[in-house]
mmCIF file of N, CA and C in Angstrom:
data_model
loop_
_atom_site.group_PDB
_atom_site.id
_atom_site.type_symbol
_atom_site.label_atom_id
_atom_site.label_comp_id
_atom_site.label_asym_id
_atom_site.label_seq_id
_atom_site.Cartn_x
_atom_site.Cartn_y
_atom_site.Cartn_z
ATOM 1 N N UNK A 117 8.661 13.655 7.575
ATOM 2 C CA UNK A 117 8.312 13.399 6.181
ATOM 3 C C UNK A 117 9.241 12.323 5.621
ATOM 4 N N UNK A 118 8.659 11.314 5.042
ATOM 5 C CA UNK A 118 9.428 10.193 4.508
ATOM 6 C C UNK A 118 9.833 10.446 3.061
ATOM 7 N N UNK A 119 10.982 9.920 2.683
ATOM 8 C CA UNK A 119 11.368 9.971 1.276
ATOM 9 C C UNK A 119 10.979 8.670 0.567
ATOM 10 N N UNK A 120 10.246 7.799 1.272
ATOM 11 C CA UNK A 120 9.820 6.510 0.709
ATOM 12 C C UNK A 120 8.360 6.503 0.280
ATOM 13 N N UNK A 121 7.511 7.228 1.018
ATOM 14 C CA UNK A 121 6.088 7.282 0.667
ATOM 15 C C UNK A 121 5.551 8.694 0.860
ATOM 16 N N UNK A 122 4.485 8.974 0.129
ATOM 17 C CA UNK A 122 3.743 10.229 0.283
ATOM 18 C C UNK A 122 2.273 9.848 0.411
ATOM 19 N N UNK A 123 1.618 10.389 1.415
ATOM 20 C CA UNK A 123 0.211 10.090 1.659
ATOM 21 C C UNK A 123 -0.627 11.331 1.389
ATOM 22 N N UNK A 124 -1.736 11.145 0.687
ATOM 23 C CA UNK A 124 -2.652 12.244 0.391
ATOM 24 C C UNK A 124 -4.083 11.741 0.526
ATOM 25 N N UNK A 125 -4.983 12.677 0.747
ATOM 26 C CA UNK A 125 -6.404 12.360 0.851
ATOM 27 C C UNK A 125 -7.105 12.961 -0.350
ATOM 28 N N UNK A 126 -7.870 12.138 -1.075
ATOM 29 C CA UNK A 126 -8.665 12.605 -2.208
ATOM 30 C C UNK A 126 -10.086 12.118 -2.001
ATOM 31 N N UNK A 127 -10.929 12.996 -1.480
ATOM 32 C CA UNK A 127 -12.304 12.617 -1.181
ATOM 33 C C UNK A 127 -12.338 11.541 -0.116
ATOM 34 N N UNK A 128 -13.009 10.423 -0.425
ATOM 35 C CA UNK A 128 -13.083 9.342 0.562
ATOM 36 C C UNK A 128 -11.986 8.295 0.359
ATOM 37 N N UNK A 129 -10.950 8.665 -0.414
ATOM 38 C CA UNK A 129 -9.832 7.751 -0.655
ATOM 39 C C UNK A 129 -8.541 8.325 -0.075
ATOM 40 N N UNK A 130 -7.846 7.504 0.677
ATOM 41 C CA UNK A 130 -6.532 7.835 1.219
ATOM 42 C C UNK A 130 -5.518 7.154 0.313
ATOM 43 N N UNK A 131 -4.634 7.939 -0.311
ATOM 44 C CA UNK A 131 -3.692 7.387 -1.284
ATOM 45 C C UNK A 131 -2.275 7.375 -0.728
ATOM 46 N N UNK A 132 -1.595 6.266 -0.982
ATOM 47 C CA UNK A 132 -0.216 6.088 -0.549
ATOM 48 C C UNK A 132 0.634 5.863 -1.792
ATOM 49 N N UNK A 133 1.468 6.840 -2.122
ATOM 50 C CA UNK A 133 2.369 6.737 -3.273
ATOM 51 C C UNK A 133 3.737 6.294 -2.786
ATOM 52 N N UNK A 134 4.254 5.241 -3.385
ATOM 53 C CA UNK A 134 5.608 4.802 -3.069
ATOM 54 C C UNK A 134 6.570 5.573 -3.957
ATOM 55 N N UNK A 135 7.583 6.186 -3.347
ATOM 56 C CA UNK A 135 8.514 7.058 -4.059
ATOM 57 C C UNK A 135 9.836 6.373 -4.386
ATOM 58 N N UNK A 136 9.939 5.116 -4.084
ATOM 59 C CA UNK A 136 11.164 4.365 -4.328
ATOM 60 C C UNK A 136 10.832 3.101 -5.107
ATOM 61 N N UNK A 137 11.750 2.664 -5.944
ATOM 62 C CA UNK A 137 11.511 1.493 -6.788
ATOM 63 C C UNK A 137 11.686 0.189 -6.027
ATOM 64 N N UNK A 138 12.438 0.229 -4.936
ATOM 65 C CA UNK A 138 12.743 -0.998 -4.194
ATOM 66 C C UNK A 138 12.148 -0.916 -2.794
ATOM 67 N N UNK A 139 11.173 -1.766 -2.528
ATOM 68 C CA UNK A 139 10.548 -1.825 -1.214
ATOM 69 C C UNK A 139 11.037 -3.082 -0.518
ATOM 70 N N UNK A 140 11.827 -2.888 0.544
ATOM 71 C CA UNK A 140 12.425 -4.041 1.211
ATOM 72 C C UNK A 140 12.534 -3.801 2.711
ATOM 73 N N UNK A 141 13.174 -4.722 3.379
ATOM 74 C CA UNK A 141 13.305 -4.671 4.834
ATOM 75 C C UNK A 141 13.950 -3.369 5.309
ATOM 76 N N UNK A 142 14.787 -2.771 4.486
ATOM 77 C CA UNK A 142 15.507 -1.562 4.890
ATOM 78 C C UNK A 142 14.620 -0.317 4.915
ATOM 79 N N UNK A 143 13.499 -0.349 4.227
ATOM 80 C CA UNK A 143 12.592 0.802 4.253
ATOM 81 C C UNK A 143 11.247 0.462 4.902
ATOM 82 N N UNK A 144 11.046 -0.780 5.300
ATOM 83 C CA UNK A 144 9.748 -1.216 5.831
ATOM 84 C C UNK A 144 9.338 -0.458 7.089
ATOM 85 N N UNK A 145 10.255 -0.242 8.011
ATOM 86 C CA UNK A 145 9.908 0.466 9.248
ATOM 87 C C UNK A 145 9.484 1.898 8.952
ATOM 88 N N UNK A 146 10.195 2.570 8.057
ATOM 89 C CA UNK A 146 9.852 3.938 7.671
ATOM 90 C C UNK A 146 8.468 3.983 7.029
ATOM 91 N N UNK A 147 8.199 3.037 6.144
ATOM 92 C CA UNK A 147 6.894 2.971 5.479
ATOM 93 C C UNK A 147 5.790 2.748 6.505
ATOM 94 N N UNK A 148 5.996 1.799 7.402
ATOM 95 C CA UNK A 148 4.993 1.470 8.416
ATOM 96 C C UNK A 148 4.712 2.662 9.319
ATOM 97 N N UNK A 149 5.754 3.296 9.828
ATOM 98 C CA UNK A 149 5.591 4.430 10.738
ATOM 99 C C UNK A 149 4.967 5.630 10.044
ATOM 100 N N UNK A 150 5.416 5.933 8.843
ATOM 101 C CA UNK A 150 4.869 7.079 8.115
ATOM 102 C C UNK A 150 3.401 6.852 7.789
ATOM 103 N N UNK A 151 3.066 5.662 7.300
ATOM 104 C CA UNK A 151 1.664 5.365 6.992
ATOM 105 C C UNK A 151 0.802 5.521 8.241
ATOM 106 N N UNK A 152 1.222 4.933 9.355
ATOM 107 C CA UNK A 152 0.427 4.996 10.584
ATOM 108 C C UNK A 152 0.194 6.441 11.015
ATOM 109 N N UNK A 153 1.240 7.248 11.003
ATOM 110 C CA UNK A 153 1.108 8.641 11.407
ATOM 111 C C UNK A 153 0.225 9.451 10.479
ATOM 112 N N UNK A 154 0.430 9.282 9.184
ATOM 113 C CA UNK A 154 -0.361 10.036 8.205
ATOM 114 C C UNK A 154 -1.819 9.588 8.198
ATOM 115 N N UNK A 155 -2.059 8.287 8.327
ATOM 116 C CA UNK A 155 -3.441 7.799 8.332
ATOM 117 C C UNK A 155 -4.167 8.292 9.575
ATOM 118 N N UNK A 156 -3.469 8.339 10.685
ATOM 119 C CA UNK A 156 -4.072 8.850 11.915
ATOM 120 C C UNK A 156 -4.453 10.321 11.759
ATOM 121 N N UNK A 157 -3.601 11.102 11.073
ATOM 122 C CA UNK A 157 -3.860 12.539 10.890
ATOM 123 C C UNK A 157 -4.978 12.814 9.900
ATOM 124 N N UNK A 158 -4.969 12.130 8.751
ATOM 125 C CA UNK A 158 -5.911 12.524 7.698
ATOM 126 C C UNK A 158 -6.682 11.368 7.073
ATOM 127 N N UNK A 159 -6.584 10.178 7.634
ATOM 128 C CA UNK A 159 -7.272 9.037 7.043
ATOM 129 C C UNK A 159 -8.637 8.739 7.619
ATOM 130 N N UNK A 160 -8.991 9.390 8.718
ATOM 131 C CA UNK A 160 -10.268 9.113 9.368
ATOM 132 C C UNK A 160 -11.430 9.320 8.399
ATOM 133 N N UNK A 161 -12.300 8.346 8.323
ATOM 134 C CA UNK A 161 -13.461 8.438 7.449
ATOM 135 C C UNK A 161 -13.222 7.971 6.030
ATOM 136 N N UNK A 162 -11.990 7.631 5.704
ATOM 137 C CA UNK A 162 -11.707 7.130 4.347
ATOM 138 C C UNK A 162 -12.412 5.791 4.153
ATOM 139 N N UNK A 163 -12.971 5.598 2.975
ATOM 140 C CA UNK A 163 -13.635 4.330 2.652
ATOM 141 C C UNK A 163 -12.706 3.401 1.882
ATOM 142 N N UNK A 164 -11.655 3.993 1.312
ATOM 143 C CA UNK A 164 -10.675 3.214 0.541
ATOM 144 C C UNK A 164 -9.272 3.717 0.863
ATOM 145 N N UNK A 165 -8.326 2.776 0.849
ATOM 146 C CA UNK A 165 -6.906 3.124 0.904
ATOM 147 C C UNK A 165 -6.281 2.519 -0.342
ATOM 148 N N UNK A 166 -5.697 3.376 -1.173
ATOM 149 C CA UNK A 166 -5.077 2.928 -2.421
ATOM 150 C C UNK A 166 -3.565 3.063 -2.310
ATOM 151 N N UNK A 167 -2.879 1.940 -2.502
ATOM 152 C CA UNK A 167 -1.419 1.939 -2.562
ATOM 153 C C UNK A 167 -1.031 2.029 -4.032
ATOM 154 N N UNK A 168 -0.389 3.122 -4.406
ATOM 155 C CA UNK A 168 -0.035 3.382 -5.797
ATOM 156 C C UNK A 168 1.336 2.768 -6.072
ATOM 157 N N UNK A 169 1.348 1.732 -6.889
ATOM 158 C CA UNK A 169 2.541 0.905 -7.068
ATOM 159 C C UNK A 169 3.290 1.152 -8.369
ATOM 160 N N UNK A 170 2.911 2.158 -9.136
ATOM 161 C CA UNK A 170 3.508 2.347 -10.463
ATOM 162 C C UNK A 170 5.022 2.578 -10.431
ATOM 163 N N UNK A 171 5.573 3.089 -9.341
ATOM 164 C CA UNK A 171 7.023 3.321 -9.244
ATOM 165 C C UNK A 171 7.799 2.109 -8.740
ATOM 166 N N UNK A 172 7.097 1.098 -8.263
ATOM 167 C CA UNK A 172 7.743 -0.024 -7.577
ATOM 168 C C UNK A 172 8.200 -1.090 -8.570
ATOM 169 N N UNK A 173 9.471 -1.452 -8.466
ATOM 170 C CA UNK A 173 10.044 -2.502 -9.317
ATOM 171 C C UNK A 173 10.350 -3.770 -8.536
ATOM 172 N N UNK A 174 10.617 -3.636 -7.230
ATOM 173 C CA UNK A 174 10.920 -4.785 -6.378
ATOM 174 C C UNK A 174 10.189 -4.636 -5.053
ATOM 175 N N UNK A 175 9.704 -5.768 -4.539
ATOM 176 C CA UNK A 175 9.041 -5.766 -3.239
ATOM 177 C C UNK A 175 9.402 -7.065 -2.532
ATOM 178 N N UNK A 176 9.709 -6.970 -1.243
ATOM 179 C CA UNK A 176 10.061 -8.192 -0.521
ATOM 180 C C UNK A 176 8.959 -8.568 0.466
ATOM 181 N N UNK A 177 9.162 -9.693 1.145
ATOM 182 C CA UNK A 177 8.133 -10.229 2.034
ATOM 183 C C UNK A 177 7.848 -9.313 3.219
ATOM 184 N N UNK A 178 8.802 -8.503 3.627
ATOM 185 C CA UNK A 178 8.578 -7.583 4.739
ATOM 186 C C UNK A 178 7.509 -6.561 4.377
ATOM 187 N N UNK A 179 7.614 -5.991 3.210
ATOM 188 C CA UNK A 179 6.645 -4.978 2.775
ATOM 189 C C UNK A 179 5.325 -5.645 2.384
ATOM 190 N N UNK A 180 5.381 -6.835 1.790
ATOM 191 C CA UNK A 180 4.139 -7.576 1.531
ATOM 192 C C UNK A 180 3.408 -7.839 2.848
ATOM 193 N N UNK A 181 4.158 -8.173 3.894
ATOM 194 C CA UNK A 181 3.556 -8.378 5.211
ATOM 195 C C UNK A 181 2.886 -7.120 5.732
ATOM 196 N N UNK A 182 3.526 -5.972 5.535
ATOM 197 C CA UNK A 182 2.914 -4.693 5.918
ATOM 198 C C UNK A 182 1.589 -4.501 5.181
ATOM 199 N N UNK A 183 1.579 -4.773 3.876
ATOM 200 C CA UNK A 183 0.349 -4.608 3.097
ATOM 201 C C UNK A 183 -0.746 -5.544 3.593
ATOM 202 N N UNK A 184 -0.399 -6.787 3.887
ATOM 203 C CA UNK A 184 -1.387 -7.754 4.378
ATOM 204 C C UNK A 184 -1.928 -7.324 5.740
ATOM 205 N N UNK A 185 -1.057 -6.964 6.664
ATOM 206 C CA UNK A 185 -1.516 -6.525 7.994
ATOM 207 C C UNK A 185 -2.402 -5.288 7.887
ATOM 208 N N UNK A 186 -2.012 -4.362 7.037
ATOM 209 C CA UNK A 186 -2.800 -3.142 6.852
ATOM 210 C C UNK A 186 -4.159 -3.480 6.254
ATOM 211 N N UNK A 187 -4.179 -4.354 5.264
ATOM 212 C CA UNK A 187 -5.417 -4.797 4.619
ATOM 213 C C UNK A 187 -6.368 -5.421 5.647
ATOM 214 N N UNK A 188 -5.852 -6.289 6.494
ATOM 215 C CA UNK A 188 -6.684 -6.947 7.515
ATOM 216 C C UNK A 188 -7.218 -5.925 8.506
ATOM 217 N N UNK A 189 -6.345 -5.065 9.006
ATOM 218 C CA UNK A 189 -6.752 -4.069 10.003
ATOM 219 C C UNK A 189 -7.793 -3.102 9.436
ATOM 220 N N UNK A 190 -7.557 -2.611 8.238
ATOM 221 C CA UNK A 190 -8.507 -1.679 7.633
ATOM 222 C C UNK A 190 -9.824 -2.372 7.312
ATOM 223 N N UNK A 191 -9.744 -3.611 6.835
ATOM 224 C CA UNK A 191 -10.950 -4.362 6.494
ATOM 225 C C UNK A 191 -11.876 -4.550 7.680
ATOM 226 N N UNK A 192 -11.312 -4.707 8.858
ATOM 227 C CA UNK A 192 -12.132 -4.839 10.075
ATOM 228 C C UNK A 192 -12.961 -3.589 10.326
ATOM 229 N N UNK A 193 -12.503 -2.471 9.791
ATOM 230 C CA UNK A 193 -13.215 -1.200 9.954
ATOM 231 C C UNK A 193 -13.986 -0.801 8.701
ATOM 232 N N UNK A 194 -14.148 -1.748 7.780
ATOM 233 C CA UNK A 194 -14.936 -1.488 6.581
ATOM 234 C C UNK A 194 -14.224 -0.683 5.510
ATOM 235 N N UNK A 195 -12.908 -0.569 5.606
ATOM 236 C CA UNK A 195 -12.131 0.186 4.623
ATOM 237 C C UNK A 195 -11.574 -0.786 3.587
ATOM 238 N N UNK A 196 -11.775 -0.469 2.328
ATOM 239 C CA UNK A 196 -11.307 -1.309 1.223
ATOM 240 C C UNK A 196 -9.871 -0.940 0.867
ATOM 241 N N UNK A 197 -9.026 -1.947 0.676
ATOM 242 C CA UNK A 197 -7.630 -1.735 0.303
ATOM 243 C C UNK A 197 -7.449 -2.046 -1.177
ATOM 244 N N UNK A 198 -6.811 -1.135 -1.888
ATOM 245 C CA UNK A 198 -6.598 -1.274 -3.331
ATOM 246 C C UNK A 198 -5.103 -1.202 -3.614
ATOM 247 N N UNK A 199 -4.628 -2.094 -4.464
ATOM 248 C CA UNK A 199 -3.266 -2.004 -4.994
ATOM 249 C C UNK A 199 -3.421 -1.514 -6.428
ATOM 250 N N UNK A 200 -2.942 -0.317 -6.698
ATOM 251 C CA UNK A 200 -3.205 0.324 -7.984
ATOM 252 C C UNK A 200 -1.946 0.390 -8.845
ATOM 253 N N UNK A 201 -2.116 0.012 -10.098
ATOM 254 C CA UNK A 201 -1.081 0.107 -11.139
ATOM 255 C C UNK A 201 0.228 -0.605 -10.810
ATOM 256 N N UNK A 202 0.143 -1.877 -10.397
ATOM 257 C CA UNK A 202 1.408 -2.597 -10.202
ATOM 258 C C UNK A 202 2.073 -2.868 -11.548
ATOM 259 N N UNK A 203 3.395 -2.843 -11.564
ATOM 260 C CA UNK A 203 4.134 -3.197 -12.778
ATOM 261 C C UNK A 203 3.891 -4.679 -13.066
ATOM 262 N N UNK A 204 4.190 -5.130 -14.281
ATOM 263 C CA UNK A 204 4.027 -6.559 -14.579
ATOM 264 C C UNK A 204 4.799 -7.452 -13.603
ATOM 265 N N UNK A 205 5.985 -7.042 -13.205
ATOM 266 C CA UNK A 205 6.769 -7.837 -12.258
ATOM 267 C C UNK A 205 6.111 -7.936 -10.890
ATOM 268 N N UNK A 206 5.601 -6.817 -10.404
ATOM 269 C CA UNK A 206 4.928 -6.812 -9.098
ATOM 270 C C UNK A 206 3.616 -7.579 -9.193
ATOM 271 N N UNK A 207 2.894 -7.439 -10.297
ATOM 272 C CA UNK A 207 1.660 -8.216 -10.491
ATOM 273 C C UNK A 207 1.967 -9.709 -10.454
ATOM 274 N N UNK A 208 3.105 -10.097 -11.020
ATOM 275 C CA UNK A 208 3.525 -11.496 -10.984
ATOM 276 C C UNK A 208 3.796 -11.976 -9.566
ATOM 277 N N UNK A 209 4.441 -11.141 -8.763
ATOM 278 C CA UNK A 209 4.692 -11.486 -7.356
ATOM 279 C C UNK A 209 3.365 -11.667 -6.625
ATOM 280 N N UNK A 210 2.413 -10.779 -6.888
ATOM 281 C CA UNK A 210 1.107 -10.875 -6.233
ATOM 282 C C UNK A 210 0.383 -12.156 -6.639
ATOM 283 N N UNK A 211 0.472 -12.525 -7.913
ATOM 284 C CA UNK A 211 -0.145 -13.779 -8.384
ATOM 285 C C UNK A 211 0.538 -14.992 -7.762
ATOM 286 N N UNK A 212 1.864 -15.012 -7.792
ATOM 287 C CA UNK A 212 2.621 -16.148 -7.268
ATOM 288 C C UNK A 212 2.339 -16.364 -5.784
ATOM 289 N N UNK A 213 2.222 -15.282 -5.044
ATOM 290 C CA UNK A 213 1.977 -15.372 -3.601
ATOM 291 C C UNK A 213 0.505 -15.603 -3.270
ATOM 292 N N UNK A 214 -0.374 -15.484 -4.259
ATOM 293 C CA UNK A 214 -1.805 -15.642 -4.029
ATOM 294 C C UNK A 214 -2.480 -14.392 -3.503
ATOM 295 N N UNK A 215 -1.720 -13.318 -3.347
ATOM 296 C CA UNK A 215 -2.298 -12.088 -2.804
ATOM 297 C C UNK A 215 -3.234 -11.398 -3.781
ATOM 298 N N UNK A 216 -3.145 -11.754 -5.053
ATOM 299 C CA UNK A 216 -4.069 -11.167 -6.026
ATOM 300 C C UNK A 216 -5.511 -11.578 -5.740
ATOM 301 N N UNK A 217 -5.706 -12.645 -4.972
ATOM 302 C CA UNK A 217 -7.060 -13.075 -4.601
ATOM 303 C C UNK A 217 -7.570 -12.337 -3.368
ATOM 304 N N UNK A 218 -6.665 -11.757 -2.589
ATOM 305 C CA UNK A 218 -7.050 -11.076 -1.355
ATOM 306 C C UNK A 218 -7.257 -9.577 -1.530
ATOM 307 N N UNK A 219 -6.492 -8.979 -2.419
ATOM 308 C CA UNK A 219 -6.551 -7.535 -2.626
ATOM 309 C C UNK A 219 -7.359 -7.193 -3.869
ATOM 310 N N UNK A 220 -7.912 -5.994 -3.876
ATOM 311 C CA UNK A 220 -8.450 -5.429 -5.102
ATOM 312 C C UNK A 220 -7.270 -4.822 -5.844
ATOM 313 N N UNK A 221 -7.056 -5.267 -7.085
ATOM 314 C CA UNK A 221 -5.960 -4.740 -7.892
ATOM 315 C C UNK A 221 -6.572 -3.979 -9.052
ATOM 316 N N UNK A 222 -6.178 -2.725 -9.200
ATOM 317 C CA UNK A 222 -6.690 -1.871 -10.271
ATOM 318 C C UNK A 222 -5.551 -1.443 -11.178
ATOM 319 N N UNK A 223 -5.818 -1.478 -12.467
ATOM 320 C CA UNK A 223 -4.873 -0.968 -13.464
ATOM 321 C C UNK A 223 -5.549 0.162 -14.216
ATOM 322 N N UNK A 224 -4.836 1.257 -14.382
ATOM 323 C CA UNK A 224 -5.417 2.415 -15.084
ATOM 324 C C UNK A 224 -5.347 2.224 -16.576
#
């Protein structure tokens, strides 16, 4: 069990909650491994994967790379990737990097 992310299944959506404000190279391996294991256990058949970003204040290129790789891999299988409730700062990073054009971004 990771102290960085929590994964849950809600209907046809697999949700990934980030439990830390700073997502960087030091937690990227834990995030990647935990997501892979949890998705393998309970993600089968999910039509959407939502990354819940409301707790995140900082994100680096390592974790952005994880999100991009995951988005590409899931997309090949018809699974939609959603970035939900990014803070204004994280939304700015997504705009600056151009990732706001690649991901579905939802704000509650």
